[in-house]
């Protein structure tokens, strides 16, 4: 054991860590170096050839599963997921690697900061008669430190599927992009796209098998398939819930307040978009971990459409204040 260890982690949105080889959000990633005396030091080692070989083995196994379930996607989801192999990562050299994060959280030295994640974000999605609306903010933060105001928290999995990002950007980005690869492979092998239910179940199965290892994921998977619009909520422990209205993140309580007051199934597209924007605005106004711009997507029968690329929440504040007549005594 090394007397003194240096821990190298990349912190992403909300302060979540990622392994040394990961990249993705540019200046959102902050390299944190913590030097501490340790009696249980560890280090991560990566062998590119082993990772490549494991990935190729995974794809081959996945192809076998896809061939077996061709034409029986919904009926054989349990079989598909039971036999889905995982990418093989090297774990911390401990008897139980899943205890790494709990040990870091219970540590009394500076290494505790590695697992002390201060999250902040607001994402939401809801079904209505015209499809599904997905709306998010764009702030990347760790506690009071704001690293970026332009993070894209809606991930385009394919032309019919969207995923949202709350918790750790590294975890959400990696696994949802990985899900996109699996969905593309399924499409190529079977000639039709995977259903929303199957896509969300595959991701939930992967997350469930990594439960306890410190993944920080709070995501929604939404899309339109032959069964119509579907919206699922997933977390890092493998939870998977189908529903009509969801909001995830530190600002979700404020977003839920707006949604609970104005949500209806018979909203028009314009009304639904406005509701999504207002809910995100109120969350950013009251929650310090949310902010930046508001992005809105509409999922419909033909796929998805980007409605708003980036509405400045500061401009929205004054717009709504003027609608209420509350700007007469307040100067900008």
CSV table of C-alpha atoms in Angstrom, one decimal:
chain,number,residue,atom,x,y,z
A,1,UNK,CA,0.0,0.0,0.0
A,2,UNK,CA,1.2,3.5,-0.8
A,3,UNK,CA,1.7,5.8,2.1
A,4,UNK,CA,0.5,8.8,0.2
A,5,UNK,CA,-1.9,8.6,-2.7
A,6,UNK,CA,-2.9,11.2,-5.3
A,7,UNK,CA,-6.5,10.9,-6.5
A,8,UNK,CA,-7.2,12.1,-10.0
A,9,UNK,CA,-10.8,12.6,-10.9
A,10,UNK,CA,-12.6,14.7,-13.5
A,11,UNK,CA,-15.5,16.6,-12.1
A,12,UNK,CA,-18.4,17.3,-14.5
A,13,UNK,CA,-21.7,19.0,-14.1
A,14,UNK,CA,-22.9,19.0,-10.4
A,15,UNK,CA,-19.4,17.9,-9.3
A,16,UNK,CA,-19.7,14.3,-10.5
A,17,UNK,CA,-16.5,12.4,-11.1
A,18,UNK,CA,-15.4,10.5,-14.1
A,19,UNK,CA,-12.4,8.3,-14.9
A,20,UNK,CA,-9.3,9.8,-16.3
A,21,UNK,CA,-9.9,8.7,-19.9
A,22,UNK,CA,-13.3,10.5,-20.1
A,23,UNK,CA,-13.9,13.7,-22.0
A,24,UNK,CA,-16.9,15.5,-23.1
A,25,UNK,CA,-18.0,18.9,-21.7
A,26,UNK,CA,-14.8,20.9,-22.2
A,27,UNK,CA,-14.5,23.6,-19.6
A,28,UNK,CA,-17.3,22.0,-17.5
A,29,UNK,CA,-14.8,19.4,-16.4
A,30,UNK,CA,-12.6,20.6,-13.6
A,31,UNK,CA,-9.7,18.4,-12.7
A,32,UNK,CA,-9.6,17.9,-9.0
A,33,UNK,CA,-6.4,16.7,-7.4
A,34,UNK,CA,-6.5,15.6,-3.7
A,35,UNK,CA,-3.4,14.6,-1.9
A,36,UNK,CA,-4.0,12.7,1.3
A,37,UNK,CA,-2.4,10.2,3.7
A,38,UNK,CA,-4.1,6.9,3.2
A,39,UNK,CA,-3.8,3.3,4.4
A,40,UNK,CA,-6.0,1.9,1.7
A,41,UNK,CA,-4.6,3.7,-1.3
A,42,UNK,CA,-5.8,2.6,-4.8
A,43,UNK,CA,-5.3,3.6,-8.4
A,44,UNK,CA,-7.2,2.9,-11.6
A,45,UNK,CA,-5.3,1.4,-14.5
A,46,UNK,CA,-6.7,1.1,-18.1
A,47,UNK,CA,-5.5,-1.1,-20.9
A,48,UNK,CA,-6.9,0.2,-24.2
A,49,UNK,CA,-6.6,-3.2,-25.9
A,50,UNK,CA,-8.5,-4.9,-23.1
A,51,UNK,CA,-11.2,-2.2,-23.2
A,52,UNK,CA,-11.5,-2.6,-27.0
A,53,UNK,CA,-11.6,-6.4,-26.8
A,54,UNK,CA,-14.3,-6.3,-24.1
A,55,UNK,CA,-16.3,-3.9,-26.2
A,56,UNK,CA,-16.1,-6.2,-29.3
A,57,UNK,CA,-17.1,-9.2,-27.2
A,58,UNK,CA,-20.0,-7.2,-25.9
A,59,UNK,CA,-21.2,-6.2,-29.4
A,60,UNK,CA,-21.0,-9.9,-30.5
A,61,UNK,CA,-23.0,-11.1,-27.5
A,62,UNK,CA,-25.6,-8.3,-28.1
A,63,UNK,CA,-26.0,-9.3,-31.8
A,64,UNK,CA,-26.8,-12.9,-30.7
A,65,UNK,CA,-29.4,-11.6,-28.3
A,66,UNK,CA,-30.9,-9.3,-31.0
A,67,UNK,CA,-31.2,-12.2,-33.4
A,68,UNK,CA,-33.0,-14.3,-30.9
A,69,UNK,CA,-35.5,-11.6,-30.1
A,70,UNK,CA,-36.2,-10.4,-33.6
A,71,UNK,CA,-39.9,-9.8,-34.1
A,72,UNK,CA,-40.6,-10.5,-30.4
A,73,UNK,CA,-39.2,-7.3,-28.8
A,74,UNK,CA,-41.8,-6.6,-26.2
A,75,UNK,CA,-42.5,-10.2,-25.3
A,76,UNK,CA,-38.9,-11.1,-24.8
A,77,UNK,CA,-37.6,-8.0,-23.0
A,78,UNK,CA,-36.8,-9.9,-19.8
A,79,UNK,CA,-34.7,-12.4,-21.8
A,80,UNK,CA,-33.0,-9.6,-23.7
A,81,UNK,CA,-32.1,-7.8,-20.4
A,82,UNK,CA,-31.1,-10.9,-18.5
A,83,UNK,CA,-28.6,-11.9,-21.1
A,84,UNK,CA,-27.3,-8.4,-21.8
A,85,UNK,CA,-23.6,-8.4,-20.9
A,86,UNK,CA,-21.9,-5.3,-19.4
A,87,UNK,CA,-18.7,-3.6,-20.4
A,88,UNK,CA,-15.9,-4.8,-18.1
A,89,UNK,CA,-14.3,-2.0,-16.1
A,90,UNK,CA,-11.4,-2.4,-13.8
A,91,UNK,CA,-12.6,-1.9,-10.2
A,92,UNK,CA,-10.7,-0.5,-7.2
A,93,UNK,CA,-8.5,-3.3,-5.8
A,94,UNK,CA,-10.8,-4.0,-2.8
A,95,UNK,CA,-12.7,-7.1,-1.6
A,96,UNK,CA,-16.0,-5.3,-2.4
A,97,UNK,CA,-15.5,-2.4,-4.9
A,98,UNK,CA,-19.0,-1.2,-4.2
A,99,UNK,CA,-17.8,-0.1,-0.8
A,100,UNK,CA,-15.5,2.5,-2.3
A,101,UNK,CA,-18.0,5.4,-2.4
A,102,UNK,CA,-19.4,4.6,1.1
A,103,UNK,CA,-15.9,4.6,2.5
A,104,UNK,CA,-15.1,7.9,0.8
A,105,UNK,CA,-18.3,9.4,2.2
A,106,UNK,CA,-17.5,8.3,5.7
A,107,UNK,CA,-13.8,9.3,5.6
A,108,UNK,CA,-12.7,12.2,7.9
A,109,UNK,CA,-9.8,13.5,5.7
A,110,UNK,CA,-9.9,15.6,2.5
A,111,UNK,CA,-10.5,12.5,0.4
A,112,UNK,CA,-14.2,12.8,1.5
A,113,UNK,CA,-14.6,15.7,-1.0
A,114,UNK,CA,-14.3,13.2,-3.9
A,115,UNK,CA,-17.7,11.7,-3.0
A,116,UNK,CA,-19.3,14.8,-1.7
A,117,UNK,CA,-21.4,15.7,-4.7
A,118,UNK,CA,-23.3,19.0,-4.6
A,119,UNK,CA,-25.9,18.6,-7.3
A,120,UNK,CA,-28.1,21.3,-9.0
A,121,UNK,CA,-30.3,21.2,-12.0
A,122,UNK,CA,-33.9,21.2,-13.2
A,123,UNK,CA,-35.3,18.9,-16.0
A,124,UNK,CA,-38.9,18.1,-16.7
A,125,UNK,CA,-41.1,16.1,-19.1
A,126,UNK,CA,-44.8,15.6,-19.5
A,127,UNK,CA,-47.3,13.9,-21.8
A,128,UNK,CA,-50.2,15.7,-23.4
A,129,UNK,CA,-52.6,15.2,-26.3
A,130,UNK,CA,-50.0,16.4,-28.8
A,131,UNK,CA,-47.1,14.2,-27.6
A,132,UNK,CA,-44.4,15.0,-25.0
A,133,UNK,CA,-42.7,18.2,-23.9
A,134,UNK,CA,-39.1,18.0,-22.5
A,135,UNK,CA,-37.7,21.2,-21.0
A,136,UNK,CA,-34.4,21.7,-19.1
A,137,UNK,CA,-32.1,24.4,-17.8
A,138,UNK,CA,-28.4,24.6,-18.7
A,139,UNK,CA,-26.4,25.4,-15.6
A,140,UNK,CA,-23.5,23.2,-14.5
A,141,UNK,CA,-22.6,23.8,-10.8
A,142,UNK,CA,-21.0,22.3,-7.8
A,143,UNK,CA,-22.6,23.9,-4.8
A,144,UNK,CA,-21.9,27.7,-5.0
A,145,UNK,CA,-19.4,27.2,-7.9
A,146,UNK,CA,-21.0,27.7,-11.3
A,147,UNK,CA,-18.8,26.3,-14.1
A,148,UNK,CA,-21.0,26.7,-17.1
A,149,UNK,CA,-24.3,28.2,-18.2
A,150,UNK,CA,-24.7,26.4,-21.5
A,151,UNK,CA,-24.7,22.7,-20.8
A,152,UNK,CA,-26.9,20.6,-23.1
A,153,UNK,CA,-29.0,18.5,-20.8
A,154,UNK,CA,-31.2,17.0,-23.5
A,155,UNK,CA,-29.4,14.1,-25.2
A,156,UNK,CA,-30.6,13.1,-28.7
A,157,UNK,CA,-30.4,9.3,-28.6
A,158,UNK,CA,-31.9,8.8,-32.0
A,159,UNK,CA,-34.5,10.5,-34.3
A,160,UNK,CA,-37.3,9.3,-32.0
A,161,UNK,CA,-35.7,9.1,-28.6
A,162,UNK,CA,-34.5,11.7,-26.2
A,163,UNK,CA,-32.8,11.5,-22.8
A,164,UNK,CA,-32.3,14.1,-20.1
A,165,UNK,CA,-29.4,14.7,-17.8
A,166,UNK,CA,-29.5,15.3,-14.1
A,167,UNK,CA,-27.0,14.3,-11.5
A,168,UNK,CA,-23.6,13.6,-13.0
A,169,UNK,CA,-22.9,14.7,-16.5
A,170,UNK,CA,-20.2,12.1,-16.9
A,171,UNK,CA,-22.5,9.2,-15.9
A,172,UNK,CA,-25.5,10.5,-17.8
A,173,UNK,CA,-23.6,11.3,-21.0
A,174,UNK,CA,-21.7,8.1,-21.1
A,175,UNK,CA,-24.5,5.7,-20.5
A,176,UNK,CA,-27.1,7.5,-22.7
A,177,UNK,CA,-24.7,7.7,-25.6
A,178,UNK,CA,-24.0,4.0,-25.0
A,179,UNK,CA,-27.7,3.4,-25.1
A,180,UNK,CA,-27.8,5.2,-28.4
A,181,UNK,CA,-25.2,2.8,-29.8
A,182,UNK,CA,-27.3,-0.2,-28.7
A,183,UNK,CA,-30.4,1.3,-30.2
A,184,UNK,CA,-28.6,1.9,-33.5
A,185,UNK,CA,-27.3,-1.7,-33.5
A,186,UNK,CA,-30.9,-3.0,-32.9
A,187,UNK,CA,-32.2,-0.9,-35.8
A,188,UNK,CA,-29.5,-2.2,-38.2
A,189,UNK,CA,-30.0,-5.8,-37.2
A,190,UNK,CA,-33.8,-5.9,-37.2
A,191,UNK,CA,-34.9,-3.2,-39.7
A,192,UNK,CA,-37.0,-1.3,-37.2
A,193,UNK,CA,-36.2,0.9,-34.2
A,194,UNK,CA,-36.3,-0.2,-30.7
A,195,UNK,CA,-39.4,0.8,-28.6
A,196,UNK,CA,-39.2,3.4,-25.8
A,197,UNK,CA,-40.0,0.7,-23.3
A,198,UNK,CA,-37.2,-1.5,-24.5
A,199,UNK,CA,-34.6,1.3,-24.6
A,200,UNK,CA,-35.5,2.4,-21.1
A,201,UNK,CA,-35.4,-1.1,-19.8
A,202,UNK,CA,-32.0,-1.8,-21.2
A,203,UNK,CA,-30.6,1.4,-19.5
A,204,UNK,CA,-32.4,0.6,-16.2
A,205,UNK,CA,-30.9,-2.9,-16.3
A,206,UNK,CA,-27.4,-1.6,-16.8
A,207,UNK,CA,-27.8,0.9,-14.0
A,208,UNK,CA,-29.2,-1.7,-11.7
A,209,UNK,CA,-26.2,-4.0,-12.2
A,210,UNK,CA,-23.9,-1.0,-11.2
A,211,UNK,CA,-26.0,-0.1,-8.1
A,212,UNK,CA,-23.9,0.8,-5.1
A,213,UNK,CA,-20.9,1.8,-7.3
A,214,UNK,CA,-21.6,5.5,-7.0
A,215,UNK,CA,-23.3,6.2,-10.3
A,216,UNK,CA,-25.2,9.5,-10.2
A,217,UNK,CA,-28.0,9.4,-12.7
A,218,UNK,CA,-31.5,10.9,-12.7
A,219,UNK,CA,-32.7,10.7,-16.3
A,220,UNK,CA,-35.9,10.6,-18.3
A,221,UNK,CA,-36.2,8.6,-21.5
A,222,UNK,CA,-38.9,9.8,-23.8
A,223,UNK,CA,-40.0,9.0,-27.3
A,224,UNK,CA,-42.7,8.0,-29.7
A,225,UNK,CA,-43.0,4.4,-31.1
A,226,UNK,CA,-45.8,2.2,-32.5
A,227,UNK,CA,-47.4,2.3,-29.0
A,228,UNK,CA,-47.6,6.1,-29.0
A,229,UNK,CA,-45.7,8.5,-26.7
A,230,UNK,CA,-44.0,7.1,-23.7
A,231,UNK,CA,-42.1,8.8,-20.8
A,232,UNK,CA,-39.9,6.9,-18.3
A,233,UNK,CA,-38.0,8.0,-15.2
A,234,UNK,CA,-34.7,6.2,-14.3
A,235,UNK,CA,-32.2,6.6,-11.5
A,236,UNK,CA,-28.7,5.4,-10.7
A,237,UNK,CA,-30.0,2.4,-8.7
A,238,UNK,CA,-32.0,1.0,-11.5
A,239,UNK,CA,-35.4,2.4,-10.7
A,240,UNK,CA,-37.7,2.6,-13.8
A,241,UNK,CA,-41.2,4.3,-13.7
A,242,UNK,CA,-43.5,5.1,-16.5
A,243,UNK,CA,-45.6,8.2,-16.0
A,244,UNK,CA,-47.2,11.3,-17.5
A,245,UNK,CA,-45.4,14.1,-15.5
A,246,UNK,CA,-41.8,14.0,-14.1
A,247,UNK,CA,-39.3,16.6,-12.9
A,248,UNK,CA,-35.8,15.7,-11.8
A,249,UNK,CA,-33.2,17.9,-10.0
A,250,UNK,CA,-32.7,20.3,-7.2
A,251,UNK,CA,-35.3,22.7,-8.7
A,252,UNK,CA,-37.9,20.0,-9.4
A,253,UNK,CA,-40.0,20.9,-6.4
A,254,UNK,CA,-40.5,24.4,-7.8
A,255,UNK,CA,-41.2,23.0,-11.3
A,256,UNK,CA,-43.7,20.5,-9.9
A,257,UNK,CA,-45.5,23.5,-8.3
A,258,UNK,CA,-46.1,25.1,-11.7
A,259,UNK,CA,-46.9,21.8,-13.4
A,260,UNK,CA,-49.4,20.7,-10.7
A,261,UNK,CA,-51.2,24.0,-11.1
A,262,UNK,CA,-51.5,24.2,-14.9
A,263,UNK,CA,-51.0,20.8,-16.4
A,264,UNK,CA,-53.8,19.3,-18.4
A,265,UNK,CA,-53.9,16.4,-20.9
A,266,UNK,CA,-55.7,18.5,-23.5
A,267,UNK,CA,-53.1,21.3,-23.8
A,268,UNK,CA,-52.3,22.6,-27.2
A,269,UNK,CA,-48.7,22.4,-28.4
A,270,UNK,CA,-48.3,26.2,-27.8
A,271,UNK,CA,-49.8,25.9,-24.3
A,272,UNK,CA,-47.6,22.9,-23.5
A,273,UNK,CA,-44.4,24.6,-24.6
A,274,UNK,CA,-45.3,27.7,-22.6
A,275,UNK,CA,-46.0,25.5,-19.5
A,276,UNK,CA,-42.6,23.9,-19.8
A,277,UNK,CA,-40.8,27.2,-20.2
A,278,UNK,CA,-42.6,28.7,-17.2
A,279,UNK,CA,-41.9,25.7,-15.0
A,280,UNK,CA,-38.2,25.9,-15.8
A,281,UNK,CA,-38.1,29.6,-15.3
A,282,UNK,CA,-39.7,29.4,-11.8
A,283,UNK,CA,-37.3,26.7,-10.9
A,284,UNK,CA,-34.2,28.7,-12.0
A,285,UNK,CA,-35.6,31.8,-10.1
A,286,UNK,CA,-35.9,29.9,-6.8
A,287,UNK,CA,-33.1,27.3,-7.0
A,288,UNK,CA,-29.5,28.5,-7.0
A,289,UNK,CA,-28.4,25.3,-8.7
A,290,UNK,CA,-30.5,25.9,-11.8
A,291,UNK,CA,-30.1,28.7,-14.4
A,292,UNK,CA,-28.7,29.6,-17.7
A,293,UNK,CA,-31.1,29.1,-20.6
A,294,UNK,CA,-34.2,27.1,-21.1
A,295,UNK,CA,-34.3,24.4,-23.9
A,296,UNK,CA,-37.5,22.8,-25.0
A,297,UNK,CA,-38.1,19.8,-27.3
A,298,UNK,CA,-41.5,18.5,-28.6
A,299,UNK,CA,-41.8,14.8,-29.2
A,300,UNK,CA,-44.5,13.9,-31.8
A,301,UNK,CA,-45.5,11.1,-34.1
A,302,UNK,CA,-42.8,12.0,-36.7
A,303,UNK,CA,-40.0,12.1,-34.1
A,304,UNK,CA,-38.9,15.2,-32.1
A,305,UNK,CA,-38.6,18.9,-32.9
A,306,UNK,CA,-36.4,21.4,-31.1
A,307,UNK,CA,-38.7,24.3,-30.1
A,308,UNK,CA,-36.4,26.5,-28.2
A,309,UNK,CA,-32.6,26.3,-28.5
A,310,UNK,CA,-32.0,28.6,-25.6
A,311,UNK,CA,-34.3,31.1,-23.9
A,312,UNK,CA,-32.4,33.3,-21.4
A,313,UNK,CA,-34.1,32.9,-18.1
A,314,UNK,CA,-33.2,36.5,-17.1
A,315,UNK,CA,-35.2,37.8,-20.1
A,316,UNK,CA,-38.0,35.5,-19.1
A,317,UNK,CA,-38.0,37.0,-15.6
A,318,UNK,CA,-38.7,40.5,-16.9
A,319,UNK,CA,-41.2,39.2,-19.5
A,320,UNK,CA,-43.3,37.5,-16.9
A,321,UNK,CA,-42.9,40.4,-14.5
A,322,UNK,CA,-44.3,42.8,-17.1
A,323,UNK,CA,-47.2,40.5,-17.7
A,324,UNK,CA,-48.1,40.8,-14.0
A,325,UNK,CA,-47.4,44.5,-13.9
A,326,UNK,CA,-44.7,44.1,-11.4
A,327,UNK,CA,-42.0,46.2,-13.0
A,328,UNK,CA,-43.3,49.7,-12.3
A,329,UNK,CA,-41.3,50.0,-9.1
A,330,UNK,CA,-38.3,47.9,-10.1
A,331,UNK,CA,-35.5,49.0,-12.4
A,332,UNK,CA,-33.5,46.5,-14.4
